[in-house]
mmCIF file of C-alpha atoms in Angstrom:
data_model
loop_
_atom_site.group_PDB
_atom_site.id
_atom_site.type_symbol
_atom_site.label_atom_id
_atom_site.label_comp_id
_atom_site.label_asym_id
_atom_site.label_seq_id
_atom_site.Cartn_x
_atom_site.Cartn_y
_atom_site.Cartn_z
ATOM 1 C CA UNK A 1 0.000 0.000 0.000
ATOM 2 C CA UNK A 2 1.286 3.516 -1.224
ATOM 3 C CA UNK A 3 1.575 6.005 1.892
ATOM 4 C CA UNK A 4 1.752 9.990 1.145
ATOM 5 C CA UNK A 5 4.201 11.515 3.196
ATOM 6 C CA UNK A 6 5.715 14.711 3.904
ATOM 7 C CA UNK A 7 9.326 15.717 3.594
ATOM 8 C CA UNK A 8 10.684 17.898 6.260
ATOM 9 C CA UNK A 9 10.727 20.660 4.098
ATOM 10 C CA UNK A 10 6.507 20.430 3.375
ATOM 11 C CA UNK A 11 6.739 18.578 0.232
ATOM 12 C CA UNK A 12 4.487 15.632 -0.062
ATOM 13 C CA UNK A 13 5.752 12.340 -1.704
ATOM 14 C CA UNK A 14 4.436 8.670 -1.974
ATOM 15 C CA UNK A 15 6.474 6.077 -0.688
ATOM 16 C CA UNK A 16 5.584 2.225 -0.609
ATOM 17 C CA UNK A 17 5.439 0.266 2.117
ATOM 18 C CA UNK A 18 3.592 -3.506 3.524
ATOM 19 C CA UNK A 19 1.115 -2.690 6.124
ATOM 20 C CA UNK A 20 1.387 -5.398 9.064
ATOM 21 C CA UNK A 21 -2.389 -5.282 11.112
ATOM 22 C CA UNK A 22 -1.657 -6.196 14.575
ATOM 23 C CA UNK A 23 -4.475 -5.648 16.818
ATOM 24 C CA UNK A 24 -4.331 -1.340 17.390
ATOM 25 C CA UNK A 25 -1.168 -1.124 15.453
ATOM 26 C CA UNK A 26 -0.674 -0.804 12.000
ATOM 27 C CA UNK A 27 2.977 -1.807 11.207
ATOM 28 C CA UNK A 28 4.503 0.028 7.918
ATOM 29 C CA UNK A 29 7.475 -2.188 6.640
ATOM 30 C CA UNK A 30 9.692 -1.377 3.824
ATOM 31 C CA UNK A 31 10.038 -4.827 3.256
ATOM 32 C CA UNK A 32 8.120 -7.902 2.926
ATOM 33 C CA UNK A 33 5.965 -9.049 5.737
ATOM 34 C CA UNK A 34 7.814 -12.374 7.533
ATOM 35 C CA UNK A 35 6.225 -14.106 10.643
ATOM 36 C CA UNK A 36 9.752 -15.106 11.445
ATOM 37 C CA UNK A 37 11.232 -11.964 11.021
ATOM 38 C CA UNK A 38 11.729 -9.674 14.093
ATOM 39 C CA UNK A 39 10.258 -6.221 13.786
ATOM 40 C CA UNK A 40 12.974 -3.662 13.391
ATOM 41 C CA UNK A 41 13.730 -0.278 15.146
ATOM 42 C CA UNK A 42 12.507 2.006 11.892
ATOM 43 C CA UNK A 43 9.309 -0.622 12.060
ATOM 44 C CA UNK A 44 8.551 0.563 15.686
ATOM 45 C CA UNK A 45 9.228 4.131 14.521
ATOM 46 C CA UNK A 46 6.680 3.824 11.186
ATOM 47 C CA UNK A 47 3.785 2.118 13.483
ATOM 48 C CA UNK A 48 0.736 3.841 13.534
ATOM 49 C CA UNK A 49 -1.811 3.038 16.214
ATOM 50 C CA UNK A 50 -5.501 3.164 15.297
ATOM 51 C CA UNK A 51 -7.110 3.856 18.513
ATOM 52 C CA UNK A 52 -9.853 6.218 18.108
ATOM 53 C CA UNK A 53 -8.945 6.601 14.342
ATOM 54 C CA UNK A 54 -11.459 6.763 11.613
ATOM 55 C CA UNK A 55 -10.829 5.282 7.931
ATOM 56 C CA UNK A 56 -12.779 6.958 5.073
ATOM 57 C CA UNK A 57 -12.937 6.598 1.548
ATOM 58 C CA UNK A 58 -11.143 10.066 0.163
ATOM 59 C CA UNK A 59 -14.178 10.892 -2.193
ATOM 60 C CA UNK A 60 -12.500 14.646 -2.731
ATOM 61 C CA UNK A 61 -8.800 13.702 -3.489
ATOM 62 C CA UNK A 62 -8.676 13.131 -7.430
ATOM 63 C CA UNK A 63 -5.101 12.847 -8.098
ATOM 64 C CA UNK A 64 -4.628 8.995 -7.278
ATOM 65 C CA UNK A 65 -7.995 6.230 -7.287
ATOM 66 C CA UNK A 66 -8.288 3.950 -4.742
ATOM 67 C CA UNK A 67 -7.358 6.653 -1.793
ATOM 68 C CA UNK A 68 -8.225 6.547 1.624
ATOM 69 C CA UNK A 69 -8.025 9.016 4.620
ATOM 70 C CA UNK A 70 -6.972 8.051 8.040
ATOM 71 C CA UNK A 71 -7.378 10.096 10.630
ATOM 72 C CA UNK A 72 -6.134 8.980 13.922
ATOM 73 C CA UNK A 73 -6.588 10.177 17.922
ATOM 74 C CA UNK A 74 -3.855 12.608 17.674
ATOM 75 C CA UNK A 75 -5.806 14.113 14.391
ATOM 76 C CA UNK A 76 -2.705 12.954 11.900
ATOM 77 C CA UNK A 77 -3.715 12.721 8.666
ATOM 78 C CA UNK A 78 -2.313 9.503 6.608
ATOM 79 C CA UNK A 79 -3.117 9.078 2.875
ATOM 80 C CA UNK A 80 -3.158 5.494 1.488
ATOM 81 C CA UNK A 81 -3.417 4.006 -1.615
ATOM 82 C CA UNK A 82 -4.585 0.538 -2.173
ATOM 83 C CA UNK A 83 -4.034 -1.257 -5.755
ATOM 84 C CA UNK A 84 -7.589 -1.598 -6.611
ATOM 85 C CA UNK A 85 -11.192 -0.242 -5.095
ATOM 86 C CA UNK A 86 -12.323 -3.859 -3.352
ATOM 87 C CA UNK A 87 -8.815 -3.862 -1.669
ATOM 88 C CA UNK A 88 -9.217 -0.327 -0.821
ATOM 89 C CA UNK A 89 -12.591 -1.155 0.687
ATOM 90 C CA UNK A 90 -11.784 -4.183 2.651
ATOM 91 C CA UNK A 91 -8.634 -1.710 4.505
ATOM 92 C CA UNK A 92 -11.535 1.185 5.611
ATOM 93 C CA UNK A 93 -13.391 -2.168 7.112
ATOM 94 C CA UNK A 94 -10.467 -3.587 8.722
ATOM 95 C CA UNK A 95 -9.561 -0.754 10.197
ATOM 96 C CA UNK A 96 -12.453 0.883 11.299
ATOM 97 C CA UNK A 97 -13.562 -2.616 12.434
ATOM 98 C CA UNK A 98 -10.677 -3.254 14.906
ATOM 99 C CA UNK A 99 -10.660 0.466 16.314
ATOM 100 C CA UNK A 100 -14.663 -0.318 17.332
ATOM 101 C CA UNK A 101 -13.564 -3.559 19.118
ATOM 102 C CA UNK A 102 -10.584 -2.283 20.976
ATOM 103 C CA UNK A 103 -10.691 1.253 21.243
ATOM 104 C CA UNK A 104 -11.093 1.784 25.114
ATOM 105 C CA UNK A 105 -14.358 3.961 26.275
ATOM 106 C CA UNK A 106 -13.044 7.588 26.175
ATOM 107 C CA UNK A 107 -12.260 9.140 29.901
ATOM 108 C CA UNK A 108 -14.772 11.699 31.324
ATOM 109 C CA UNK A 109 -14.000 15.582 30.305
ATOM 110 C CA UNK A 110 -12.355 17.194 32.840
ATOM 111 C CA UNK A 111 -13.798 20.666 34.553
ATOM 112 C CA UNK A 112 -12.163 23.756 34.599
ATOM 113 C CA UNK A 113 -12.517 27.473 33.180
ATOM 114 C CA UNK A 114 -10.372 27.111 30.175
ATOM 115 C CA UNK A 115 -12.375 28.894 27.783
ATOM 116 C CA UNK A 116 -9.858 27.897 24.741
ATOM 117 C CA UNK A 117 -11.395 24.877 22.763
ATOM 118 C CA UNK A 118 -8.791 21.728 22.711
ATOM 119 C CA UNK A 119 -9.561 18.008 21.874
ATOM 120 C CA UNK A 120 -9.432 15.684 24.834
ATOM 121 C CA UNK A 121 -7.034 12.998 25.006
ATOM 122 C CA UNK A 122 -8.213 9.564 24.057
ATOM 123 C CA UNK A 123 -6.936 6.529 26.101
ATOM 124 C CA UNK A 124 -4.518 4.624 24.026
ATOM 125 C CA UNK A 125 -5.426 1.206 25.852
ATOM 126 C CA UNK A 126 -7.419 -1.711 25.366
ATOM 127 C CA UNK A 127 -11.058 -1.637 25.959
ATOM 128 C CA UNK A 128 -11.732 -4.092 28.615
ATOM 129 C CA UNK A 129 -15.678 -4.228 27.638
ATOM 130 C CA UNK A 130 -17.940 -6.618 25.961
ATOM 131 C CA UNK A 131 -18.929 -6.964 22.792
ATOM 132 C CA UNK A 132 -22.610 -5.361 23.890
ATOM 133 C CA UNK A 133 -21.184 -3.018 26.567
ATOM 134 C CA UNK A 134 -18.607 -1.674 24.150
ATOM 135 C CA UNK A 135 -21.499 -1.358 21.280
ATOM 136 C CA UNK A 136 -23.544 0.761 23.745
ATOM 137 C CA UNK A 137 -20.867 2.780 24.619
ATOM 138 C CA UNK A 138 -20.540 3.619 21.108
ATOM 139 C CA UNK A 139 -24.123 4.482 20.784
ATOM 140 C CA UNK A 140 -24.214 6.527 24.094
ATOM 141 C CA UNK A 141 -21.385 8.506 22.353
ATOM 142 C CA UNK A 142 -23.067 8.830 19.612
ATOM 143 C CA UNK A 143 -26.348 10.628 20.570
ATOM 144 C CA UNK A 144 -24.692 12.516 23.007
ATOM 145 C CA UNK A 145 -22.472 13.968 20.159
ATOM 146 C CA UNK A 146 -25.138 14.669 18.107
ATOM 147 C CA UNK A 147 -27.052 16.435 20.535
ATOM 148 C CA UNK A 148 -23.782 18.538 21.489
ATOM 149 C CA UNK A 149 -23.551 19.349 18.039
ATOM 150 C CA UNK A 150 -27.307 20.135 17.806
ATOM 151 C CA UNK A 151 -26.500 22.753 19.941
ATOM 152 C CA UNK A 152 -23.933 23.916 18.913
ATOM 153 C CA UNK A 153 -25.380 24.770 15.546
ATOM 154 C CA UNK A 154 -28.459 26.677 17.435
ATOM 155 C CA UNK A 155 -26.203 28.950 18.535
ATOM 156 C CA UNK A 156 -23.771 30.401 15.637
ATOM 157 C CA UNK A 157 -21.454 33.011 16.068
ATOM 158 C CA UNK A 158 -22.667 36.455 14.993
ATOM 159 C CA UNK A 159 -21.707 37.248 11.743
ATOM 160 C CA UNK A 160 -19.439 40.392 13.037
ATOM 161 C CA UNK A 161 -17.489 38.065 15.055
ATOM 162 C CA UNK A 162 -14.010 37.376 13.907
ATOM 163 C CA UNK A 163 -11.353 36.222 14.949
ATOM 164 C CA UNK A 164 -10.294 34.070 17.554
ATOM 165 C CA UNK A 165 -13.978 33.275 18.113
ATOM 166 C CA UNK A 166 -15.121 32.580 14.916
ATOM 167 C CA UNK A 167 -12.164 29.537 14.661
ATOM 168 C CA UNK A 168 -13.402 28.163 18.229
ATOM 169 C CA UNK A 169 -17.126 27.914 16.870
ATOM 170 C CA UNK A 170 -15.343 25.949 13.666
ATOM 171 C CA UNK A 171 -12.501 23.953 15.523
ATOM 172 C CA UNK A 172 -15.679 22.648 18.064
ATOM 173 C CA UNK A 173 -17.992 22.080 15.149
ATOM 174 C CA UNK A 174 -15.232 20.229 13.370
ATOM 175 C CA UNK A 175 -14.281 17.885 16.094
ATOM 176 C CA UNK A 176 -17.624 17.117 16.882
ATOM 177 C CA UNK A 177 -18.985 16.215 13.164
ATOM 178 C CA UNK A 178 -15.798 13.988 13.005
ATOM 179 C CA UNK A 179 -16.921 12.497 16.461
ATOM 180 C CA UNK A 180 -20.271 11.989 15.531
ATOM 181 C CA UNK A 181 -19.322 10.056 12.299
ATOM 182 C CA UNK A 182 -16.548 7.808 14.055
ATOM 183 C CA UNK A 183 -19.217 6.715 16.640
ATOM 184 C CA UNK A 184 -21.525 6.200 13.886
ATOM 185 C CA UNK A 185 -19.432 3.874 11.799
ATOM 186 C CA UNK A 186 -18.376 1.838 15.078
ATOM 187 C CA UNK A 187 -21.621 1.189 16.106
ATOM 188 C CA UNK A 188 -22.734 0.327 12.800
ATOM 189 C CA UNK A 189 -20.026 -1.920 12.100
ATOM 190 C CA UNK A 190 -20.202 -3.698 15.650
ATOM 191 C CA UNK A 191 -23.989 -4.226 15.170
ATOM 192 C CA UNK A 192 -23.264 -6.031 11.758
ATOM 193 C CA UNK A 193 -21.205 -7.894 13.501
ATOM 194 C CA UNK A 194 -23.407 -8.881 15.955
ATOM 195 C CA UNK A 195 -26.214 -9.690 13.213
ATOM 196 C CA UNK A 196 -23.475 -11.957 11.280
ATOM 197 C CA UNK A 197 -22.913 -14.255 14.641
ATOM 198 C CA UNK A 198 -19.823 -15.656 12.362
ATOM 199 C CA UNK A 199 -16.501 -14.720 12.775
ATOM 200 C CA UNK A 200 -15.663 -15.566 9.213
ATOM 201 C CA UNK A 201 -14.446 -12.703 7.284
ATOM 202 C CA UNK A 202 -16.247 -13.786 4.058
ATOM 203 C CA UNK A 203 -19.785 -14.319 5.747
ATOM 204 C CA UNK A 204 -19.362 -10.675 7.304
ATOM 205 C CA UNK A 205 -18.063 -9.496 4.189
ATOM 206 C CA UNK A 206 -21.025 -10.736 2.609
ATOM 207 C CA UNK A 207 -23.444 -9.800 4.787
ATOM 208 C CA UNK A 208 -22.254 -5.860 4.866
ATOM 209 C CA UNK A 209 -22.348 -6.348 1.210
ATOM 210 C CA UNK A 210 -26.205 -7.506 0.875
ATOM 211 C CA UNK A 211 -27.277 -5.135 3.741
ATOM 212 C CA UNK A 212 -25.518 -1.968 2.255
ATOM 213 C CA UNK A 213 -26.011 -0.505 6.053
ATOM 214 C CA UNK A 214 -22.044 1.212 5.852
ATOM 215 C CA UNK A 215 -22.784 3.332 2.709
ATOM 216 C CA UNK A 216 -24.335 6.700 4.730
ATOM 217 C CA UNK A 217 -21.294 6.437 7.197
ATOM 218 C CA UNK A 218 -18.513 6.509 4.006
ATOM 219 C CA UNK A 219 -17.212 3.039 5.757
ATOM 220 C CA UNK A 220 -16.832 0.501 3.005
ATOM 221 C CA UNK A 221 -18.508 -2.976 3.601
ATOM 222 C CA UNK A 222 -15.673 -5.401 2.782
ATOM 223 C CA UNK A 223 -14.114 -7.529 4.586
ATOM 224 C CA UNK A 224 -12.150 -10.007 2.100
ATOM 225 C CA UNK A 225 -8.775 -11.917 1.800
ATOM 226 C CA UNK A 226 -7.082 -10.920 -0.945
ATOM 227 C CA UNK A 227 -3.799 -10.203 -2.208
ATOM 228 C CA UNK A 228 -2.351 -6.628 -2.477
ATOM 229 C CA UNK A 229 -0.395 -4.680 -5.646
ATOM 230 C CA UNK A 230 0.895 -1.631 -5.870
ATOM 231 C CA UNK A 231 3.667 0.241 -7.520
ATOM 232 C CA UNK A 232 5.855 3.170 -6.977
ATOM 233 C CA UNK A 233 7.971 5.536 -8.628
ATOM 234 C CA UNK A 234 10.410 3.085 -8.476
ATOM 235 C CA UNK A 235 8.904 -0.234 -9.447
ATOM 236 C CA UNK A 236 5.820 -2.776 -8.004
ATOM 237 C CA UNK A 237 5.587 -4.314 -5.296
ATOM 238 C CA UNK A 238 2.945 -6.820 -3.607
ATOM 239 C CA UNK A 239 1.677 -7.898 -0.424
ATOM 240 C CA UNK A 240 -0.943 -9.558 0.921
ATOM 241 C CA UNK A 241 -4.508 -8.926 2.784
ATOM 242 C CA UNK A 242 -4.064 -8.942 6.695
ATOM 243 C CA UNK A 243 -7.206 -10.487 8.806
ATOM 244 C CA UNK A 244 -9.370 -7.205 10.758
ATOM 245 C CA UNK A 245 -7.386 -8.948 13.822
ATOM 246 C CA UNK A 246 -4.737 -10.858 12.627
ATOM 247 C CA UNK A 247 -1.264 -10.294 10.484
ATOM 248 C CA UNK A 248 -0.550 -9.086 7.109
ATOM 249 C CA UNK A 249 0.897 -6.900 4.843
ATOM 250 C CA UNK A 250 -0.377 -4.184 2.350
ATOM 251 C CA UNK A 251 0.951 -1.350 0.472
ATOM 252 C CA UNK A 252 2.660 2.068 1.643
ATOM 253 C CA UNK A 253 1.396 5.567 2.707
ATOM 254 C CA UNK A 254 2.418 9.009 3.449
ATOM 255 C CA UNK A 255 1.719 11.466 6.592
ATOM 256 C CA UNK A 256 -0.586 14.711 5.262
ATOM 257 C CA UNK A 257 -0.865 16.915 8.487
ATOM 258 C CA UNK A 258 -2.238 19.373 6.428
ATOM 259 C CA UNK A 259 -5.290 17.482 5.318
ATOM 260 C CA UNK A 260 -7.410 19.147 7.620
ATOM 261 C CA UNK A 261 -10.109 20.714 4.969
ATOM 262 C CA UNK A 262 -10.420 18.539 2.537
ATOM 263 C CA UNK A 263 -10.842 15.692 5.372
ATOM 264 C CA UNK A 264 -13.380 17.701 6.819
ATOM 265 C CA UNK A 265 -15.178 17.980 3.687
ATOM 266 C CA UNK A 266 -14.875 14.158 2.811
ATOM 267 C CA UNK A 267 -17.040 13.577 6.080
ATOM 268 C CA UNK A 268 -19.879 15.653 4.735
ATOM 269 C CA UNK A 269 -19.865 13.642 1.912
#
């Protein structure tokens, strides 16, 4: 899988890597994916962990097919390409999927008089739930984002105000559409889940498939083992499929910090 990354000096490039799902880390190897093989230090230092994080299909970025946002709890922005759109799909699922299992319940808000917005932190452990406590957790989050949003949007900033102010109102409406949506897509996905009653990726897959229940969330329904392609600047290479909770490998992708608007936009979508 292709990765879009950014130089030190802002310049974006693609580079190709095999992605290695291991429960909430995604492991970004330059070279093929071995069982055998111990990980290496510049493997630790490319992991990615997808607590909290959100895949989506990057419906507004036109310059590459099969591209896919991933936005994680620190709000990073990673752009990855997958060979072909099934392949593309079944990485969103896998993703999304394991990040709605594992992601531990978020901690309450802490009170104070800070009157400057700022997202909270996000607990980077494992979620120590069931399958229906965590589900309902989701939910809960869910409707109680919504409604903060709700009203939020009852109560815009006047149109004099500028400023400061005005990028408050947008920072807080911003982080609390993307909330909404990630709670959305876990408890959608969890629910299938629990519908299936089959841990086999190709009755789930199918399933999601007939059911169409992802579509309004942006969260593609696959779920499939297949084999991975993708070339580079320099050449091809090719990996293979991981499991939603297993090992695997895929193909490369780049860090996009600066992703913020057109992310934002592929939400609405």
């Amino acid at each position: 899988m292709r990765i879009l990354c950014l130089t030190p000096r802002g310049k974006r490039g693609w580079k190709t890597f095999y992605a290695v799902l291991k429960g909430l880390i995604l492991y970004l190897q330059k070279g093929e994916y071995r069982p055998d093989k111990q990980l290496s230090n510049e493997d630790l230092k490319n992991a990615v962990s997808i607590h909290h994080s959100l895949a989506i299909r990057a419906t507004d970025y036109h310059k590459r097919p099969n591209v896919f946002y991933l936005r994680t709890a620190d709000w990073r922005v990673y752009l990855f390409q997958a060979p072909n759109a099934e392949q593309m799909q079944s990485w969103i699922t896998r993703i999304n999927t394991v990040a709605a299992m594992f992601s531990a319940p978020p901690l309450p808000a802490a009170i104070g008089s800070q009157k400057k917005f700022s997202r909270p932190l996000l607990p980077g452990s494992t979620s120590k739930l069931s399958q229906e406590e965590q589900v309902q957790a989701h939910e809960a989050r869910f409707h109680a984002t919504s409604t903060e949003l709700a009203e939020l949007r009852s109560y815009p900033p006047d149109r004099k105000v500028k400023g400061r102010e005005l990028e408050e109102y947008r920072l807080r409406e911003e982080y609390l559409e993307f909330e909404k949506t990630r709670y959305e897509t876990y408890s959608m996905l969890l629910r299938a889940k629990q519908r299936c009653g089959d841990d086999n990726l190709s009755v789930f897959e199918a399933m999601l498939l007939e059911e169409g229940s992802l579509q309004r969330a942006q969260s593609s329904p696959t779920l499939q083992e297949s084999s991975l392609t993708c070339s580079t600047r320099d050449g091809p290479s090719t990996a293979r499929d991981p499991p939603a909770t297993g090992n695997g490998t895929g193909t490369g992708c780049v860090r996009g910090q600066g992703q913020r608007h057109s992310y934002r936009q592929a939400v609405k979508k």
